[in-house]
Amino acid sequence: MELSEYNHCELCPRKCGVDRLHGQHGFCGEGAELHIAAIEAHFGEEPPLVGKDGSGTVFLTGCSCGCFFCQNYQLSTEHVGDFLNVQEATERILALAGKGIRNINFVTPDHYWPHLREVLKLVRKADCWLPVVWNSSGYSNVETLQDALDNGVEIFLPDFKYADAALAKTCMAREDYPQIAMESLKFLVDRAGFLRPFDETGEMAANRGVLVRHLVLPGEVENSLAILRALYEEFGPRLPISVMRQFRPMPECHRRGKFTRIVTDEEYNRVMDCVEELGFRRVFLQPQCGDANFIPDFRHPGEAFKGNALAQGKEF
């Protein structure tokens, strides 16, 4: 298995250059062992990705973005998870596929791409041809994305978090997020196109293309409006977008005294008005505050999301 990319790691835009093969850790906090917190059917994604069977999510530990308010902070900062080799990860994914899922969904995959590339080879060798999802922060190298496309990733779910460089610096200690996120998104739309089919009911499974996600932050409506305008100007009204209102304060928010409340109706209504005024045609909105049952606790393997059990009619 080829893991030389970990030797001088530049898999994400931070380009730390550390030798993960020999015990060094960059910003993501991870070495050269595959670290996974959960592999399970997930029902908290958009309808075309979930349907009745769920998305086969692989929640990877560590993160190259590292926003302090992330609801997956147990992965990005506490590094909860188990170390698996490629064969073990493949077997668990195939077992999940055998139970019926709509796709294989790698969550924050950039910093583990060399391992995941090998996993995909084994999955395809086992004659499993489910669509593969790259579910990311939007902070990605074009080179890594190109290799993902070349090796069988069909669906891309990048966030677009910040249009404001100062806000990006506050939240993830980098001012270059807006530029890099737009550059990588242009590349993905050019190569993969828009998400298709786009079925709001979820009856038809998406199998290729790009859906952009944006999480509205409390007190940062202008950031959201700037993102919507930038996306419209660059890609037009047919770009599929998901405008989320599921923010809830995480522990670090209270420690920092920032983002210590949920998004208000007034704030989210302003964002929805902008979506309508610009004329976006393929939109998922979240007028309510999101389902608290999809705030994860990865310390409980197989039961990280109460919402997954509820969606399947199971007792939690």
JSON list of C-alpha atoms in Angstrom, two decimals, residues 120-239:
[
{"chain": "A", "resi": 120, "resn": "LEU", "atom": "CA", "xyz": [-12.12, 2.08, -2.42]},
{"chain": "A", "resi": 121, "resn": "LYS", "atom": "CA", "xyz": [-10.01, -0.29, -4.51]},
{"chain": "A", "resi": 122, "resn": "LEU", "atom": "CA", "xyz": [-10.98, -3.17, -2.24]},
{"chain": "A", "resi": 123, "resn": "VAL", "atom": "CA", "xyz": [-14.63, -2.13, -2.14]},
{"chain": "A", "resi": 124, "resn": "ARG", "atom": "CA", "xyz": [-14.80, -2.12, -5.95]},
{"chain": "A", "resi": 125, "resn": "LYS", "atom": "CA", "xyz": [-12.87, -5.39, -6.10]},
{"chain": "A", "resi": 126, "resn": "ALA", "atom": "CA", "xyz": [-15.64, -6.86, -3.93]},
{"chain": "A", "resi": 127, "resn": "ASP", "atom": "CA", "xyz": [-18.12, -5.76, -6.64]},
{"chain": "A", "resi": 128, "resn": "CYS", "atom": "CA", "xyz": [-19.70, -3.04, -4.53]},
{"chain": "A", "resi": 129, "resn": "TRP", "atom": "CA", "xyz": [-20.56, -0.10, -6.78]},
{"chain": "A", "resi": 130, "resn": "LEU", "atom": "CA", "xyz": [-22.41, 2.23, -4.46]},
{"chain": "A", "resi": 131, "resn": "PRO", "atom": "CA", "xyz": [-21.76, 5.93, -5.17]},
{"chain": "A", "resi": 132, "resn": "VAL", "atom": "CA", "xyz": [-18.92, 7.35, -3.08]},
{"chain": "A", "resi": 133, "resn": "VAL", "atom": "CA", "xyz": [-19.34, 10.69, -1.29]},
{"chain": "A", "resi": 134, "resn": "TRP", "atom": "CA", "xyz": [-16.60, 13.17, -0.36]},
{"chain": "A", "resi": 135, "resn": "ASN", "atom": "CA", "xyz": [-18.15, 15.04, 2.59]},
{"chain": "A", "resi": 136, "resn": "SER", "atom": "CA", "xyz": [-15.83, 17.86, 3.56]},
{"chain": "A", "resi": 137, "resn": "SER", "atom": "CA", "xyz": [-15.26, 21.29, 5.05]},
{"chain": "A", "resi": 138, "resn": "GLY", "atom": "CA", "xyz": [-14.63, 22.77, 1.61]},
{"chain": "A", "resi": 139, "resn": "TYR", "atom": "CA", "xyz": [-11.02, 23.43, 2.63]},
{"chain": "A", "resi": 140, "resn": "SER", "atom": "CA", "xyz": [-9.36, 21.08, 0.15]},
{"chain": "A", "resi": 141, "resn": "ASN", "atom": "CA", "xyz": [-6.43, 20.92, -2.25]},
{"chain": "A", "resi": 142, "resn": "VAL", "atom": "CA", "xyz": [-7.40, 20.70, -5.90]},
{"chain": "A", "resi": 143, "resn": "GLU", "atom": "CA", "xyz": [-4.71, 18.03, -6.33]},
{"chain": "A", "resi": 144, "resn": "THR", "atom": "CA", "xyz": [-6.31, 15.83, -3.67]},
{"chain": "A", "resi": 145, "resn": "LEU", "atom": "CA", "xyz": [-9.75, 16.34, -5.20]},
{"chain": "A", "resi": 146, "resn": "GLN", "atom": "CA", "xyz": [-8.44, 15.41, -8.65]},
{"chain": "A", "resi": 147, "resn": "ASP", "atom": "CA", "xyz": [-7.03, 12.17, -7.27]},
{"chain": "A", "resi": 148, "resn": "ALA", "atom": "CA", "xyz": [-10.35, 11.47, -5.55]},
{"chain": "A", "resi": 149, "resn": "LEU", "atom": "CA", "xyz": [-12.17, 11.91, -8.86]},
{"chain": "A", "resi": 150, "resn": "ASP", "atom": "CA", "xyz": [-9.64, 9.70, -10.62]},
{"chain": "A", "resi": 151, "resn": "ASN", "atom": "CA", "xyz": [-10.18, 6.96, -8.05]},
{"chain": "A", "resi": 152, "resn": "GLY", "atom": "CA", "xyz": [-13.93, 6.68, -8.02]},
{"chain": "A", "resi": 153, "resn": "VAL", "atom": "CA", "xyz": [-15.42, 9.44, -5.86]},
{"chain": "A", "resi": 154, "resn": "GLU", "atom": "CA", "xyz": [-18.63, 10.58, -7.57]},
{"chain": "A", "resi": 155, "resn": "ILE", "atom": "CA", "xyz": [-20.46, 12.90, -5.15]},
{"chain": "A", "resi": 156, "resn": "PHE", "atom": "CA", "xyz": [-19.00, 15.95, -3.40]},
{"chain": "A", "resi": 157, "resn": "LEU", "atom": "CA", "xyz": [-20.57, 17.71, -0.40]},
{"chain": "A", "resi": 158, "resn": "PRO", "atom": "CA", "xyz": [-18.28, 20.63, 0.36]},
{"chain": "A", "resi": 159, "resn": "ASP", "atom": "CA", "xyz": [-19.19, 23.18, 2.97]},
{"chain": "A", "resi": 160, "resn": "PHE", "atom": "CA", "xyz": [-18.78, 26.84, 2.14]},
{"chain": "A", "resi": 161, "resn": "LYS", "atom": "CA", "xyz": [-18.30, 28.25, 5.62]},
{"chain": "A", "resi": 162, "resn": "TYR", "atom": "CA", "xyz": [-16.81, 31.71, 5.32]},
{"chain": "A", "resi": 163, "resn": "ALA", "atom": "CA", "xyz": [-16.78, 34.56, 2.83]},
{"chain": "A", "resi": 164, "resn": "ASP", "atom": "CA", "xyz": [-15.18, 36.74, 5.52]},
{"chain": "A", "resi": 165, "resn": "ALA", "atom": "CA", "xyz": [-11.44, 36.08, 5.89]},
{"chain": "A", "resi": 166, "resn": "ALA", "atom": "CA", "xyz": [-11.39, 37.61, 9.37]},
{"chain": "A", "resi": 167, "resn": "LEU", "atom": "CA", "xyz": [-14.16, 35.27, 10.50]},
{"chain": "A", "resi": 168, "resn": "ALA", "atom": "CA", "xyz": [-12.25, 32.32, 9.03]},
{"chain": "A", "resi": 169, "resn": "LYS", "atom": "CA", "xyz": [-9.18, 33.35, 11.00]},
{"chain": "A", "resi": 170, "resn": "THR", "atom": "CA", "xyz": [-11.22, 33.57, 14.20]},
{"chain": "A", "resi": 171, "resn": "CYS", "atom": "CA", "xyz": [-12.84, 30.19, 13.70]},
{"chain": "A", "resi": 172, "resn": "MET", "atom": "CA", "xyz": [-10.08, 28.07, 12.14]},
{"chain": "A", "resi": 173, "resn": "ALA", "atom": "CA", "xyz": [-6.92, 30.20, 12.39]},
{"chain": "A", "resi": 174, "resn": "ARG", "atom": "CA", "xyz": [-6.62, 30.66, 8.62]},
{"chain": "A", "resi": 175, "resn": "GLU", "atom": "CA", "xyz": [-7.56, 33.66, 6.48]},
{"chain": "A", "resi": 176, "resn": "ASP", "atom": "CA", "xyz": [-7.25, 31.79, 3.18]},
{"chain": "A", "resi": 177, "resn": "TYR", "atom": "CA", "xyz": [-10.44, 29.72, 3.54]},
{"chain": "A", "resi": 178, "resn": "PRO", "atom": "CA", "xyz": [-12.66, 31.86, 1.22]},
{"chain": "A", "resi": 179, "resn": "GLN", "atom": "CA", "xyz": [-10.15, 31.78, -1.61]},
{"chain": "A", "resi": 180, "resn": "ILE", "atom": "CA", "xyz": [-9.34, 28.08, -1.31]},
{"chain": "A", "resi": 181, "resn": "ALA", "atom": "CA", "xyz": [-12.95, 27.01, -0.86]},
{"chain": "A", "resi": 182, "resn": "MET", "atom": "CA", "xyz": [-14.00, 28.88, -4.02]},
{"chain": "A", "resi": 183, "resn": "GLU", "atom": "CA", "xyz": [-11.05, 27.55, -6.01]},
{"chain": "A", "resi": 184, "resn": "SER", "atom": "CA", "xyz": [-11.81, 23.95, -5.06]},
{"chain": "A", "resi": 185, "resn": "LEU", "atom": "CA", "xyz": [-15.54, 24.41, -5.66]},
{"chain": "A", "resi": 186, "resn": "LYS", "atom": "CA", "xyz": [-14.97, 25.79, -9.15]},
{"chain": "A", "resi": 187, "resn": "PHE", "atom": "CA", "xyz": [-12.82, 22.76, -9.88]},
{"chain": "A", "resi": 188, "resn": "LEU", "atom": "CA", "xyz": [-15.44, 20.32, -8.61]},
{"chain": "A", "resi": 189, "resn": "VAL", "atom": "CA", "xyz": [-18.34, 21.90, -10.48]},
{"chain": "A", "resi": 190, "resn": "ASP", "atom": "CA", "xyz": [-16.28, 21.94, -13.66]},
{"chain": "A", "resi": 191, "resn": "ARG", "atom": "CA", "xyz": [-15.32, 18.27, -13.33]},
{"chain": "A", "resi": 192, "resn": "ALA", "atom": "CA", "xyz": [-18.34, 16.70, -11.62]},
{"chain": "A", "resi": 193, "resn": "GLY", "atom": "CA", "xyz": [-21.21, 19.09, -12.37]},
{"chain": "A", "resi": 194, "resn": "PHE", "atom": "CA", "xyz": [-24.21, 19.73, -10.14]},
{"chain": "A", "resi": 195, "resn": "LEU", "atom": "CA", "xyz": [-25.72, 17.01, -7.95]},
{"chain": "A", "resi": 196, "resn": "ARG", "atom": "CA", "xyz": [-27.95, 14.70, -9.95]},
{"chain": "A", "resi": 197, "resn": "PRO", "atom": "CA", "xyz": [-30.60, 13.60, -9.80]},
{"chain": "A", "resi": 198, "resn": "PHE", "atom": "CA", "xyz": [-31.77, 16.37, -7.50]},
{"chain": "A", "resi": 199, "resn": "ASP", "atom": "CA", "xyz": [-34.88, 14.92, -5.90]},
{"chain": "A", "resi": 200, "resn": "GLU", "atom": "CA", "xyz": [-36.26, 16.82, -2.93]},
{"chain": "A", "resi": 201, "resn": "THR", "atom": "CA", "xyz": [-38.35, 13.84, -1.89]},
{"chain": "A", "resi": 202, "resn": "GLY", "atom": "CA", "xyz": [-35.38, 11.53, -1.62]},
{"chain": "A", "resi": 203, "resn": "GLU", "atom": "CA", "xyz": [-37.07, 8.82, -3.67]},
{"chain": "A", "resi": 204, "resn": "MET", "atom": "CA", "xyz": [-34.37, 8.97, -6.34]},
{"chain": "A", "resi": 205, "resn": "ALA", "atom": "CA", "xyz": [-30.80, 8.47, -5.16]},
{"chain": "A", "resi": 206, "resn": "ALA", "atom": "CA", "xyz": [-28.18, 11.03, -6.14]},
{"chain": "A", "resi": 207, "resn": "ASN", "atom": "CA", "xyz": [-25.27, 9.38, -7.91]},
{"chain": "A", "resi": 208, "resn": "ARG", "atom": "CA", "xyz": [-22.95, 12.17, -9.04]},
{"chain": "A", "resi": 209, "resn": "GLY", "atom": "CA", "xyz": [-22.13, 15.85, -8.73]},
{"chain": "A", "resi": 210, "resn": "VAL", "atom": "CA", "xyz": [-21.81, 18.66, -6.21]},
{"chain": "A", "resi": 211, "resn": "LEU", "atom": "CA", "xyz": [-24.10, 19.94, -3.47]},
{"chain": "A", "resi": 212, "resn": "VAL", "atom": "CA", "xyz": [-22.82, 22.93, -1.47]},
{"chain": "A", "resi": 213, "resn": "ARG", "atom": "CA", "xyz": [-23.65, 23.23, 2.21]},
{"chain": "A", "resi": 214, "resn": "HIS", "atom": "CA", "xyz": [-23.60, 26.34, 4.35]},
{"chain": "A", "resi": 215, "resn": "LEU", "atom": "CA", "xyz": [-24.21, 26.54, 8.09]},
{"chain": "A", "resi": 216, "resn": "VAL", "atom": "CA", "xyz": [-25.67, 29.85, 9.25]},
{"chain": "A", "resi": 217, "resn": "LEU", "atom": "CA", "xyz": [-23.85, 31.09, 12.37]},
{"chain": "A", "resi": 218, "resn": "PRO", "atom": "CA", "xyz": [-25.43, 33.24, 15.10]},
{"chain": "A", "resi": 219, "resn": "GLY", "atom": "CA", "xyz": [-24.61, 36.91, 14.67]},
{"chain": "A", "resi": 220, "resn": "GLU", "atom": "CA", "xyz": [-22.97, 36.31, 11.26]},
{"chain": "A", "resi": 221, "resn": "VAL", "atom": "CA", "xyz": [-25.83, 36.80, 8.81]},
{"chain": "A", "resi": 222, "resn": "GLU", "atom": "CA", "xyz": [-23.71, 39.09, 6.61]},
{"chain": "A", "resi": 223, "resn": "ASN", "atom": "CA", "xyz": [-21.24, 36.25, 6.12]},
{"chain": "A", "resi": 224, "resn": "SER", "atom": "CA", "xyz": [-24.09, 34.00, 4.94]},
{"chain": "A", "resi": 225, "resn": "LEU", "atom": "CA", "xyz": [-25.46, 36.64, 2.58]},
{"chain": "A", "resi": 226, "resn": "ALA", "atom": "CA", "xyz": [-22.01, 37.23, 1.09]},
{"chain": "A", "resi": 227, "resn": "ILE", "atom": "CA", "xyz": [-21.60, 33.50, 0.47]},
{"chain": "A", "resi": 228, "resn": "LEU", "atom": "CA", "xyz": [-24.97, 33.21, -1.25]},
{"chain": "A", "resi": 229, "resn": "ARG", "atom": "CA", "xyz": [-24.18, 36.17, -3.50]},
{"chain": "A", "resi": 230, "resn": "ALA", "atom": "CA", "xyz": [-20.75, 34.80, -4.37]},
{"chain": "A", "resi": 231, "resn": "LEU", "atom": "CA", "xyz": [-22.16, 31.37, -5.19]},
{"chain": "A", "resi": 232, "resn": "TYR", "atom": "CA", "xyz": [-24.90, 32.87, -7.34]},
{"chain": "A", "resi": 233, "resn": "GLU", "atom": "CA", "xyz": [-22.47, 35.11, -9.21]},
{"chain": "A", "resi": 234, "resn": "GLU", "atom": "CA", "xyz": [-20.10, 32.24, -9.95]},
{"chain": "A", "resi": 235, "resn": "PHE", "atom": "CA", "xyz": [-22.47, 29.32, -10.57]},
{"chain": "A", "resi": 236, "resn": "GLY", "atom": "CA", "xyz": [-25.95, 30.72, -11.16]},
{"chain": "A", "resi": 237, "resn": "PRO", "atom": "CA", "xyz": [-29.35, 29.76, -9.74]},
{"chain": "A", "resi": 238, "resn": "ARG", "atom": "CA", "xyz": [-29.19, 26.03, -10.54]},
{"chain": "A", "resi": 239, "resn": "LEU", "atom": "CA", "xyz": [-26.34, 25.31, -8.13]}
]
